[in-house]
Coordinates of C-alpha atoms and ligand atoms in Angstrom, one line a residue:
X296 CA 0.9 20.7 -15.7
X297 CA 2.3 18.6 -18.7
X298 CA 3.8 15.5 -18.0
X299 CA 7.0 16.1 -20.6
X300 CA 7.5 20.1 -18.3
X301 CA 8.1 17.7 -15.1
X302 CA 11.8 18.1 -14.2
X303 CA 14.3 16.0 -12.5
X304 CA 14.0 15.9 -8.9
X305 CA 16.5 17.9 -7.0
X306 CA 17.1 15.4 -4.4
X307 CA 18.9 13.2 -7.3
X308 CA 21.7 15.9 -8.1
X309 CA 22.8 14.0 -4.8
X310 CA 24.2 10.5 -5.7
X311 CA 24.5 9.9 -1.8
X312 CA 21.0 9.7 -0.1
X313 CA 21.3 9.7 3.8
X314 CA 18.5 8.5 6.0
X315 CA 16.8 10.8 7.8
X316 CA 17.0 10.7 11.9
X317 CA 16.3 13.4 14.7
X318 CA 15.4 16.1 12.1
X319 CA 19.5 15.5 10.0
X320 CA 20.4 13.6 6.9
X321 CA 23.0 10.9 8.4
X322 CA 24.9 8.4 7.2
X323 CA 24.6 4.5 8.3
X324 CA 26.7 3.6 11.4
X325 CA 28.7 1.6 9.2
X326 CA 28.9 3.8 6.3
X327 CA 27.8 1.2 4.3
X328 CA 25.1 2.1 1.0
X329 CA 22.8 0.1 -1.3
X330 CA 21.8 0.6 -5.1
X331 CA 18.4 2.1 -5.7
X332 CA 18.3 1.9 -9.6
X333 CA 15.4 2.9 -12.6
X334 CA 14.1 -0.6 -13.4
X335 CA 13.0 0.8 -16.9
X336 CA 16.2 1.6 -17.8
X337 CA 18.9 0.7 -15.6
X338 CA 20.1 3.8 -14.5
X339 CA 21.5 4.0 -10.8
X340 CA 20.0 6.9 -9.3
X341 CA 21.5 7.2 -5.7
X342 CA 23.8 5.2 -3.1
X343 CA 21.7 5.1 0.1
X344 CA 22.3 4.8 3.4
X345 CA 21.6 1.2 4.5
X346 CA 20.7 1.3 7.9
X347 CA 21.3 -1.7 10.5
X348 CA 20.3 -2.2 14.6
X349 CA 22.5 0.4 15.8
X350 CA 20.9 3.0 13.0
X351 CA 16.9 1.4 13.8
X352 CA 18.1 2.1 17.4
X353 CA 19.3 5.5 17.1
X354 CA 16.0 6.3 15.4
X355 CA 13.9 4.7 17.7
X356 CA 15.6 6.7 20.6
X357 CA 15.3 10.1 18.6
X358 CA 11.7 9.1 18.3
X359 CA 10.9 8.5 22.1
X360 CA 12.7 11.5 22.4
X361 CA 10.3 13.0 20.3
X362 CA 7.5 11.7 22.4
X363 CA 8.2 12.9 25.5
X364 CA 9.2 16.2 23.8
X365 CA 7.0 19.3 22.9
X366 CA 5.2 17.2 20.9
X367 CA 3.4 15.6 23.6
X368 CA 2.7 18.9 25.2
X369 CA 1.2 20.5 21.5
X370 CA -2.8 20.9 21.4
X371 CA -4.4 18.8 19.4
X372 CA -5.2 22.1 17.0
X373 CA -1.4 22.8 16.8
X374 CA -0.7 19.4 15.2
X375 CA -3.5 19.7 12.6
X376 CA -2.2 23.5 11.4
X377 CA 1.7 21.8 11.1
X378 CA -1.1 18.3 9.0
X379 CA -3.0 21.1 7.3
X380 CA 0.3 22.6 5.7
X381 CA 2.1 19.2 4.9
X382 CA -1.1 18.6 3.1
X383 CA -0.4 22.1 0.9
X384 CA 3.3 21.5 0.4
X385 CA 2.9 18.0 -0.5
X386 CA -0.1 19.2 -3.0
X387 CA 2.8 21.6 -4.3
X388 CA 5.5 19.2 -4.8
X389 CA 3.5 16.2 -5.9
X390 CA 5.3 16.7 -9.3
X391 CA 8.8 15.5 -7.9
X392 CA 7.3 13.2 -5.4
X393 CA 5.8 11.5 -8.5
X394 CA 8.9 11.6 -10.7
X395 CA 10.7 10.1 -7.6
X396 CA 8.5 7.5 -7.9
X397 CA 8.2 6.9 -11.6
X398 CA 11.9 7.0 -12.3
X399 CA 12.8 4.6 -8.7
X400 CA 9.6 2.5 -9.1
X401 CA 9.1 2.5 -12.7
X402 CA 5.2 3.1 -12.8
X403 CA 4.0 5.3 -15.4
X404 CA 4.3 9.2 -15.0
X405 CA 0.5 9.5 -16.2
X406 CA -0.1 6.7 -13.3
X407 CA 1.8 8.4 -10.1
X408 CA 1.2 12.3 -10.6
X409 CA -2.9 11.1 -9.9
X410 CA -1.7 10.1 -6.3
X411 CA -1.6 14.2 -5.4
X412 CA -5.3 13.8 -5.0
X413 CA -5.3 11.3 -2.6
X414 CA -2.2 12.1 -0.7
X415 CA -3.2 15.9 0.0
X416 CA -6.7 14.5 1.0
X417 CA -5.6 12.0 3.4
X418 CA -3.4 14.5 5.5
X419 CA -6.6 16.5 5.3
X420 CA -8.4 13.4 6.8
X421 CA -6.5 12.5 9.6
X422 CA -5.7 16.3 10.2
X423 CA -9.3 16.8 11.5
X424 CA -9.1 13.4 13.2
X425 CA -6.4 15.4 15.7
X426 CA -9.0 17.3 16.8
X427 CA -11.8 14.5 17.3
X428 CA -9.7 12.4 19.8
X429 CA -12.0 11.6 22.8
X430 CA -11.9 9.6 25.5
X431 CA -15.5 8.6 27.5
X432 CA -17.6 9.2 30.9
X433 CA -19.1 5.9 31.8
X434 CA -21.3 5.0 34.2
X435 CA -19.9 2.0 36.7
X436 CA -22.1 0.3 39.7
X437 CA -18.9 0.5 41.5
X438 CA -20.3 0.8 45.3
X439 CA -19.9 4.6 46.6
X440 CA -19.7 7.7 44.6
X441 CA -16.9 7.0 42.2
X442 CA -16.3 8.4 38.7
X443 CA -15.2 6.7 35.8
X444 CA -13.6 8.0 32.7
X445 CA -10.9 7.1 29.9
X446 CA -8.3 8.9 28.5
X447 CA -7.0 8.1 25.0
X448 CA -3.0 8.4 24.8
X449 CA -0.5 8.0 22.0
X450 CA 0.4 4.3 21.7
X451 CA 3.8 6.0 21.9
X452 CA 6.7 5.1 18.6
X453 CA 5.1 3.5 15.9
X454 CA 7.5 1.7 12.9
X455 CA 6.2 1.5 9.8
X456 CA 7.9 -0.8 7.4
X457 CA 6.4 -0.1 3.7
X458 CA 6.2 -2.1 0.8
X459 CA 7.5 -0.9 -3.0
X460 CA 4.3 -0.9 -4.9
X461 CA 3.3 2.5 -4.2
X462 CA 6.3 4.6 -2.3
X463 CA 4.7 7.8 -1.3
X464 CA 1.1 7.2 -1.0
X465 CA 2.1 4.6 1.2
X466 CA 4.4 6.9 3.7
X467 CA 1.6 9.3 3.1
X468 CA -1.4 6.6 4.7
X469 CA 1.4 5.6 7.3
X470 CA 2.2 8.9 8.9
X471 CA -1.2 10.6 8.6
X472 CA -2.6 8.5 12.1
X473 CA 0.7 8.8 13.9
X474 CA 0.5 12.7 13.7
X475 CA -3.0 13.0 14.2
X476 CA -2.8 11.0 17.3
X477 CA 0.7 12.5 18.7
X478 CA 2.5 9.5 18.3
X479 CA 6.2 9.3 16.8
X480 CA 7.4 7.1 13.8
X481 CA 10.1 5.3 12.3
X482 CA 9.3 4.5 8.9
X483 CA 11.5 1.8 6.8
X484 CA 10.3 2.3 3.0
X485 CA 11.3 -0.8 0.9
X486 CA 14.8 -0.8 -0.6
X487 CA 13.9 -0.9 -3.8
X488 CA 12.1 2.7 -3.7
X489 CA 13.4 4.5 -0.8
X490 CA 13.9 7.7 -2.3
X491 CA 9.9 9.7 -2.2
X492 CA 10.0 8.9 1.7
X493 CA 13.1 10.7 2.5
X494 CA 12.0 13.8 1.1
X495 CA 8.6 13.4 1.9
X496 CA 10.0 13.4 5.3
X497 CA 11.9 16.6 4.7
X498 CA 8.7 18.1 3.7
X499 CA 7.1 17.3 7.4
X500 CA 10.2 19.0 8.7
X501 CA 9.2 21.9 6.7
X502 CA 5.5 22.4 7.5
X503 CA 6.8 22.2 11.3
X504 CA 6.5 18.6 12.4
X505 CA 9.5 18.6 14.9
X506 CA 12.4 16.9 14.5
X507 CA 12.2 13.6 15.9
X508 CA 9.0 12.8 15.2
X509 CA 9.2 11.7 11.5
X510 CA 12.5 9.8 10.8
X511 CA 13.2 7.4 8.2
X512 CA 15.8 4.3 8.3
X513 CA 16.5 3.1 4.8
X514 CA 18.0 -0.5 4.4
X515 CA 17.2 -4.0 3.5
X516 CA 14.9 -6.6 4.8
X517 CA 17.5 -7.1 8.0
X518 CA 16.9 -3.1 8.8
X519 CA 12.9 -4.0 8.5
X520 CA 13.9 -6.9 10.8
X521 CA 15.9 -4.7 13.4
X522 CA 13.5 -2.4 13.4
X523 CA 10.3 -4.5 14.3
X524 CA 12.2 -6.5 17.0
X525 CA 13.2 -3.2 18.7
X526 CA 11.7 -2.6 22.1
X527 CA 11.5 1.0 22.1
X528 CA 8.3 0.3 19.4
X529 CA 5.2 0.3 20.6
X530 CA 3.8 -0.5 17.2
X531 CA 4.1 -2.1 14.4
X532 CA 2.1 -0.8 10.9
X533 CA 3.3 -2.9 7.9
X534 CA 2.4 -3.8 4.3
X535 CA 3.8 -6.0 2.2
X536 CA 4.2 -10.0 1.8
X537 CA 2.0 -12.7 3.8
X538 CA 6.0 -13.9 4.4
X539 CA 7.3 -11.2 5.9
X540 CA 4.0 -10.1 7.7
X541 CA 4.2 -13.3 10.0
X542 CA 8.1 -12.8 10.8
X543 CA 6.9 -9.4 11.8
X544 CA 4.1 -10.8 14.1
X545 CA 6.8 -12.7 15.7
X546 CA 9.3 -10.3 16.1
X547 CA 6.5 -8.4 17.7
X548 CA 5.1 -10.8 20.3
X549 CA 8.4 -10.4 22.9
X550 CA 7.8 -7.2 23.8
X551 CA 3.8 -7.0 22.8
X552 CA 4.0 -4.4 20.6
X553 CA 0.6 -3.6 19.1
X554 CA 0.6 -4.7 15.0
X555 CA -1.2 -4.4 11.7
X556 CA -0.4 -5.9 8.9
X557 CA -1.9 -5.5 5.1
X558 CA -0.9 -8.2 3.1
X559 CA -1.2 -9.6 -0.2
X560 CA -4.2 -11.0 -1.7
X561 CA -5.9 -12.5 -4.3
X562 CA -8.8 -11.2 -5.3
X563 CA -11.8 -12.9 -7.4
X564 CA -13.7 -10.4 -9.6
X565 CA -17.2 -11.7 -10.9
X566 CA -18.7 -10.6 -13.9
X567 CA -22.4 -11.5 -13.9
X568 CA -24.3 -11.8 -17.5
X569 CA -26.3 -8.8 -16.9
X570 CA -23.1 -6.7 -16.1
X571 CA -22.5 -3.6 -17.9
X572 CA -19.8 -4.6 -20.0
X573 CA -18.6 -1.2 -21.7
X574 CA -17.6 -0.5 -17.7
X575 CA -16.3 -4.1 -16.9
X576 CA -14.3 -5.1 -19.7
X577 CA -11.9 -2.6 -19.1
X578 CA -12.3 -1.9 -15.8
X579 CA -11.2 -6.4 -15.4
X580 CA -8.3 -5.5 -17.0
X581 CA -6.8 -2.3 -15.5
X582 CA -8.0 -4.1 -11.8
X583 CA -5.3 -6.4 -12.6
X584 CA -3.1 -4.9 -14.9
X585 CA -2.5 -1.1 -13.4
X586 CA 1.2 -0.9 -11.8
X587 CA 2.0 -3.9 -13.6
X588 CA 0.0 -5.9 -11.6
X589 CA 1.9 -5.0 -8.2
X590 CA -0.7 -3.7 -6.4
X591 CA -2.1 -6.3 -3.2
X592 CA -5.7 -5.9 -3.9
X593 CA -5.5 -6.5 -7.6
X594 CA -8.2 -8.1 -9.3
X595 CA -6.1 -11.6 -10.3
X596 CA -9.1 -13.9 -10.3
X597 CA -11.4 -13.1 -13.4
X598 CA -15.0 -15.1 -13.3
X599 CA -17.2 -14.8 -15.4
X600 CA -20.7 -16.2 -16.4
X601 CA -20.7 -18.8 -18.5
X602 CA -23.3 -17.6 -20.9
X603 CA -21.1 -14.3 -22.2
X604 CA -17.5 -15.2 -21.4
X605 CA -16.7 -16.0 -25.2
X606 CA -17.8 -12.3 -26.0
X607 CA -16.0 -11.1 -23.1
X608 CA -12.7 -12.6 -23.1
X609 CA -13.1 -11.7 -27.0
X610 CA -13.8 -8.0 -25.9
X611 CA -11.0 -8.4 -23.0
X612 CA -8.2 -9.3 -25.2
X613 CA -8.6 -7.0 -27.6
X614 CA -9.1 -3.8 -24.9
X615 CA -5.3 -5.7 -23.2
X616 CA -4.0 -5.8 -26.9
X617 CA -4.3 -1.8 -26.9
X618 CA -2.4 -1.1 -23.2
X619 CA 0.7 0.8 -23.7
X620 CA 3.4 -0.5 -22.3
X621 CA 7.3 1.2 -21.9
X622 CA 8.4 4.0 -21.5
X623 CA 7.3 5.6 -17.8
X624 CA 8.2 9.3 -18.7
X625 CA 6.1 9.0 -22.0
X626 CA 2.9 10.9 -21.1
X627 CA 1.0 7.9 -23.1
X628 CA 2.4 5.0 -21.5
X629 CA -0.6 3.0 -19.2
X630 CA 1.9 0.3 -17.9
X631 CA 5.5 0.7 -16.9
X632 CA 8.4 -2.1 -16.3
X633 CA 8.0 -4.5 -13.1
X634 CA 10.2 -3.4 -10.2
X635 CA 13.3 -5.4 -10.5
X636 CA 14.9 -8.5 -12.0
X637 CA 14.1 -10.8 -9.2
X638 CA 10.6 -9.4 -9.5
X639 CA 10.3 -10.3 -13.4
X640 CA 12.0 -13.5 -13.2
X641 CA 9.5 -14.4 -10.1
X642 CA 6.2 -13.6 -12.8
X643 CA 8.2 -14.9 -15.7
X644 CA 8.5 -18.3 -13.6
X645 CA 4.8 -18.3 -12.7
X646 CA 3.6 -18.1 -16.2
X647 CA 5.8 -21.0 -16.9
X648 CA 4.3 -22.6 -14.5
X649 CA 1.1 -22.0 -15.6
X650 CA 1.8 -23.2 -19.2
X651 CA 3.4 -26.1 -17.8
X652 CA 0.1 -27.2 -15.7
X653 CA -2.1 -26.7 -19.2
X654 CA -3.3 -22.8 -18.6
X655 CA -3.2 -21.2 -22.4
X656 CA -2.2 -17.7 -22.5
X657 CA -4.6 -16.1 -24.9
X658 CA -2.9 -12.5 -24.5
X659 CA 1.0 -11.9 -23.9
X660 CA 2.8 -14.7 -22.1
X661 CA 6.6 -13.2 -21.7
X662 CA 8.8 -10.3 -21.4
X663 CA 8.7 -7.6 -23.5
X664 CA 11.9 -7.5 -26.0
X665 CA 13.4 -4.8 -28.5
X666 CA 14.1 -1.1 -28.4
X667 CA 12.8 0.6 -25.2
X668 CA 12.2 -2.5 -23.5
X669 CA 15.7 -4.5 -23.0
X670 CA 17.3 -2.5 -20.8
X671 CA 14.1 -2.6 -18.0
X672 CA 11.8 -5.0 -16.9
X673 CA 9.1 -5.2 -18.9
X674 CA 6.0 -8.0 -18.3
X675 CA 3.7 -8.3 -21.1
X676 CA -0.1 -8.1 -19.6
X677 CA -0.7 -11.6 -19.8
X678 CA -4.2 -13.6 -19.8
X679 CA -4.5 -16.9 -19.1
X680 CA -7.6 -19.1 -19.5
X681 CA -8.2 -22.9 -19.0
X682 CA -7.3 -22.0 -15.5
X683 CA -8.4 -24.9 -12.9
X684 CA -9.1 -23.4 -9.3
X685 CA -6.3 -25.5 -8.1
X686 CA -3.5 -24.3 -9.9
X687 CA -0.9 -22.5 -8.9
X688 CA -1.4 -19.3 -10.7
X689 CA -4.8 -19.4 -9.5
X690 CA -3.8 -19.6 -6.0
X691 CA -0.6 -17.6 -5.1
X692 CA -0.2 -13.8 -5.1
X693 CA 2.4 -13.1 -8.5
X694 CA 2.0 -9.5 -8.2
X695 CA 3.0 -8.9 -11.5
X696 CA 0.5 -8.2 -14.7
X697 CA -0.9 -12.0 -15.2
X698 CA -4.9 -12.1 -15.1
X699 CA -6.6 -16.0 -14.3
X700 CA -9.8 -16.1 -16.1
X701 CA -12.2 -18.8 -15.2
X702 CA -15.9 -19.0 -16.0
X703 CA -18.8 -20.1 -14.0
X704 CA -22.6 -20.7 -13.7
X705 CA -24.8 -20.1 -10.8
X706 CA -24.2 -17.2 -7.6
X707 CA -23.9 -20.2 -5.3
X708 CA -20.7 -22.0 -7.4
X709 CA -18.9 -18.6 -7.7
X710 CA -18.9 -17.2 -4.1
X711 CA -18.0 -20.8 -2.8
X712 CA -14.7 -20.8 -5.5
X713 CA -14.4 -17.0 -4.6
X714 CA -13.7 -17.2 -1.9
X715 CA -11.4 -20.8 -1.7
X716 CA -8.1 -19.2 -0.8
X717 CA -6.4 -18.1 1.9
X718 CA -6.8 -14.6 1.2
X719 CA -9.2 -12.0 1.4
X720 CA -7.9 -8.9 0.6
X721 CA -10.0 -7.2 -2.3
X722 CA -13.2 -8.2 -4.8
X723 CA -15.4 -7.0 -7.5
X724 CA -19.0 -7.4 -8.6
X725 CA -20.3 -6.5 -11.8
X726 CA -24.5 -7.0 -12.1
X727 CA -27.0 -4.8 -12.7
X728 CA -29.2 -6.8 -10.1
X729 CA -29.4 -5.3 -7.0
X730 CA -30.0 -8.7 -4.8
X731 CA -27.6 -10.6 -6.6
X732 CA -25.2 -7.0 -5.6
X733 CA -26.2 -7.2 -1.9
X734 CA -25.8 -11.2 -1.6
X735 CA -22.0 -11.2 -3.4
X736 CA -21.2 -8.5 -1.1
X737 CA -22.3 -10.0 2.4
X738 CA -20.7 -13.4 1.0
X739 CA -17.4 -12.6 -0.3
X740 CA -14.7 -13.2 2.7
X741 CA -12.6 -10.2 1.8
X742 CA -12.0 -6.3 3.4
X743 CA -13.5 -4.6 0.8
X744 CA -15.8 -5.9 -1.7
X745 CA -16.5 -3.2 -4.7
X746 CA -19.2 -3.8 -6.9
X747 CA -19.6 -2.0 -10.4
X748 CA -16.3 -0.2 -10.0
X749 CA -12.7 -1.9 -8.7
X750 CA -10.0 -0.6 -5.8
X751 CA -11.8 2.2 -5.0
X752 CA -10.2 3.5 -1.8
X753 CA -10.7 6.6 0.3
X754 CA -9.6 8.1 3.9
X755 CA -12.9 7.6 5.2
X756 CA -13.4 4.1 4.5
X757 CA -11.3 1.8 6.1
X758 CA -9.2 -0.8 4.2
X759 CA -7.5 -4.0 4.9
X760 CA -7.8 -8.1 4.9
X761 CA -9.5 -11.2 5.9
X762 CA -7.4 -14.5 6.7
X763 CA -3.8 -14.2 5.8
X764 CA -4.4 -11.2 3.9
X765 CA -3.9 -9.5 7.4
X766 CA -5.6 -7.4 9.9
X767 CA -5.9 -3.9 11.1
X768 CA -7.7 -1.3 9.1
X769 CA -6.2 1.6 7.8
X770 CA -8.2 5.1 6.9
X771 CA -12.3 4.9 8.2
X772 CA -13.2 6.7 11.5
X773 CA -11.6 4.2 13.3
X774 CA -8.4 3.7 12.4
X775 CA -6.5 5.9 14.5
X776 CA -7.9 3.7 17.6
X777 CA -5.2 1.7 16.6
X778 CA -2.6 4.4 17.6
X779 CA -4.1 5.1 20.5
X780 CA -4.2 3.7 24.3
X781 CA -6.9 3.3 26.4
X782 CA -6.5 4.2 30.0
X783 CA -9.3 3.7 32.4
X784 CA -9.3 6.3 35.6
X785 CA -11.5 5.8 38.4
X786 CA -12.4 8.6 41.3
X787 CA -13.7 7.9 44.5
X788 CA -15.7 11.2 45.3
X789 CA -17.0 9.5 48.6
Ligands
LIG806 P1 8.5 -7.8 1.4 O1 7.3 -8.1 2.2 O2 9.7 -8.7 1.6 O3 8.9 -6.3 1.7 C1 8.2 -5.3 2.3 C2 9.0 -4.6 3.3 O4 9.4 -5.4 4.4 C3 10.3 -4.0 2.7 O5 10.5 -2.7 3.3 C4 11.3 -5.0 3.2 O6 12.6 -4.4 3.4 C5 10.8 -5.3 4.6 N1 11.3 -6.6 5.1 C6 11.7 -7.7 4.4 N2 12.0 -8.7 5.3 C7 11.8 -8.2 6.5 C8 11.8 -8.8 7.8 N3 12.3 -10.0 8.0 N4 11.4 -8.1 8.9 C9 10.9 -6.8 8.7 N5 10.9 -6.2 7.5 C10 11.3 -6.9 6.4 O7 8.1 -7.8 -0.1 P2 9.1 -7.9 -1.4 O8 10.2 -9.0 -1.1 O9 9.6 -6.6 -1.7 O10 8.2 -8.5 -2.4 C11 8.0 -9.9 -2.5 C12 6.6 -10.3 -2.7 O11 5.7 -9.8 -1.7 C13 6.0 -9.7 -4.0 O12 6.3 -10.5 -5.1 C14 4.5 -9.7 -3.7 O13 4.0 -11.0 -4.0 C15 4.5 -9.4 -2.2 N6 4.2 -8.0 -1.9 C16 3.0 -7.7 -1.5 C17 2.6 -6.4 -1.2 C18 1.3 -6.1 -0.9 O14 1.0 -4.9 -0.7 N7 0.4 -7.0 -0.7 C19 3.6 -5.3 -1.3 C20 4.9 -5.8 -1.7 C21 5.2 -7.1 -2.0
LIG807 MG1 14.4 1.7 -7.5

């Protein structure tokens, strides 16, 4: 379809967006609403429903309700027909689930209808992962004639509390394990794009998940907070901040609810001399400038060899120099605003800082001004070089469009300042050496390590951090373990 035929979401010709609980569109408890707004232009799109404890706890309640509903009773088969049709109806609504996004996010049209590939596909995934649940038999030298065998259950109501980056893939990836395993869930998608979750979760209603099973409390970060101290979860799946991750630990150790957390990163990219450099040069800058730079695994750390970094930068700002950035609904925009104001002024600050510590911005360096560009929040893509390992914009996560480029020499020098942060989320590798390939990858400290391409991801290969980048994997084989319990049953045949 072409971009410019997309139309204007339905779900907008409401102003007031109700969460979703029990299979109805309610209200908060306390009738109160938040502003979602366009942060390319402004525009305030809906009112919605800002949940607090006693909404999280009327969700959590028509979730268990859920779970000891027919949905526990359904056949592993049943649940992947209902996965196999959400996968076709959100294939045939990806349009306004992208325009949701583009117009409450701001990422580029051209950017957010390519997620239908990857949102259909990973329904498909874990739909066939409903029918692959097994427990074991397993031999015991238990004295007598006694069997032994395990049964995998639902970990029971899961919470998901999502980050902004990436609204509907990201409700998508959370809810594909909880049905494919039976459990429940209570998502919370961030505040400032809550709008592709709600009717994503209408769509589940209509390929025939039951009521209950899918609900979603919108809200602020105190509605996140009710929701992962509530004991009716037995699980907590978040992504977002390295902050908020660890209050989320905490708020789940009480009542030992199971957790994963993806956080942020950031992530070196090497560039060897022999690298192909028609692949890498752009492919350094989109790792760090697609989404404006808000994505967790960007690519924020730029190395490269010593012996070709002045024909690379050269090669690097020039390719950054041709990004279009604006307008999202303009089929030919590559880079939208940032999400908010807060967001903006927290890059904006960083590459002061940067200046201020002796970094030299050899490509953008401020906010976009003029026509198109004053009403939103718009974040030239910015390189900076003359960046020392030690600074701060070469050690915190800015998620925003602001590459560090540093050079280096030898293998050994580059892995060890690689991998000299906290984090460990993503990295790249560009050689055309195949043991210099195979060393880099077994001596990066990260969760995915990507060599001659950058953030590849896919439902079969599992994703996620090292250090305070977080833990858990999402999509592989094995991810839906961690929706699962594991009950050991023992039978004395004697
Ligand atoms: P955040 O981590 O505060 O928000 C993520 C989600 O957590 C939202 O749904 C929010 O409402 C919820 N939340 C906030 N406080 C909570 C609490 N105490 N308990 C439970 N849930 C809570 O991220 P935010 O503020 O939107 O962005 C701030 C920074 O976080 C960004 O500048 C970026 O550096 C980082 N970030 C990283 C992401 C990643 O995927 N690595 C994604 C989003 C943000
Ligand atoms: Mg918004």
């Amino acid at each position: 379809m072409e971009l410019t035929s997309i139309a204007r979401p339905a779900l907008l010709e409401t102003m007031e967006q109700d969460m979703l609980i029990g299979g109805r569109r309610v209200a908060a408890a306390s009738g109160k609403r938040f502003e979602t707004r366009n942060p390319a232009t402004g525009e305030l799109l809906a009112m919605v429903a800002q949940g607090d404890a006693e909404d999280v706890d009327r969700a959590v309640k028509a979730a268990r309700a859920a779970l000891e509903g027919p949905w526990r009773r359904m056949k592993p088969a049943e649940r992947q027909r209902i996965m196999l049709r959400l996968a076709d109806l959100v294939e045939a609504h990806y349009d306004e689930l992208a325009m949701l996004d583009t117009l409450d996010l701001g990422a580029p049209l051209s950017r957010t209808v390519l997620g239908k590939t990857r949102a259909a596909a990973l329904l498909r995934y874990y739909a066939g992962q409903a029918t692959l649940i097994a427990g074991d038999t397993l031999n015991n030298s238990a004295p007598g004639d006694v069997l032994s065998h395990t049964l995998k259950e639902p970990v029971g109501v899961v919470a998901a509390i999502n980050p902004w980056n990436g609204p509907v893939g990201m409700a998508v990836w959370k809810t594909g394990p909880v049905l494919a395993s039976g459990c429940t869930l209570v998502m919370k998608p961030a505040e400032q794009t809550p709008l592709s979750a709600l009717r994503f979760a209408e769509l589940c209603l209509e390929a025939g998940v039951p009521e209950g099973v899918i609900n979603v409390v919108t809200g602020l970060g105190d509605t996140g907070a009710a929701l992962s101290a509530h004991p009716g979860v037995d699980k907590i799946a978040f992504t977002g901040s390295t902050g908020v991750g660890e209050k989320i630990i905490k708020a789940a150790a009480p009542t030992m609810k199971r957790v994963t957390v993806e956080l942020g990163g950031k992530s070196p990219n090497i560039v060897f001399a022999d690298a192909d450099l028609d692949k890498a040069v752009p492919a350094a800058a989109m790792a760090v400038f697609a989404n404006s730079g808000q994505i967790c695994s960007a690519g924020t750390r730029l190395f490269v060899q010593s012996s070709i970094r002045e024909e690379f930068m050269e090669r690097l700002a020039a390719f950054t120099r041709t990004i279009r950035v604006g307008d999202p609904l303009d089929p030919q925009t590559q880079i939208g605003p940032v999400v908010s104001a807060p967001q903006m002024d927290k890059i904006l600050g960083y590459i002061e800082g940067a200046r201020g510590e002796g970094a030299q911005a050899l490509v953008g360096g401020s906010r976009l001004a003029g026509p198109g560009y004053d009403d939103g929040f718009f974040v030239a893509p910015t390189i900076f070089t003359d960046v020392q390992d030690g600074m701060t914009i070469a050690q915190e996560e800015i998620f925003g469009p602001v590459l560090s480029a540093f050079s280096f020499d030898t293998a050994e020098e580059v892995l060890e300042r690689a991998n000299a942060t906290p984090f460990g989320l993503g990295s790249g590798v560009w050689t055309r050496d195949l043991s210099t390939a195979h060393r880099m990858a077994r001596g990066i400290r990260a969760g995915s390590v990507w060599v001659n391409c950058y953030q590849m991801l896919d439902p079969g290969v599992p994703f996620g951090g090292f250090g305070v980048s977080g833990f858990g994997r999402e999509s592989g084989p094995h991810h839906i373990e961690e929706y699962l319990e594991t009950k050991a049953v023992w039978i004395n045949l004697d």
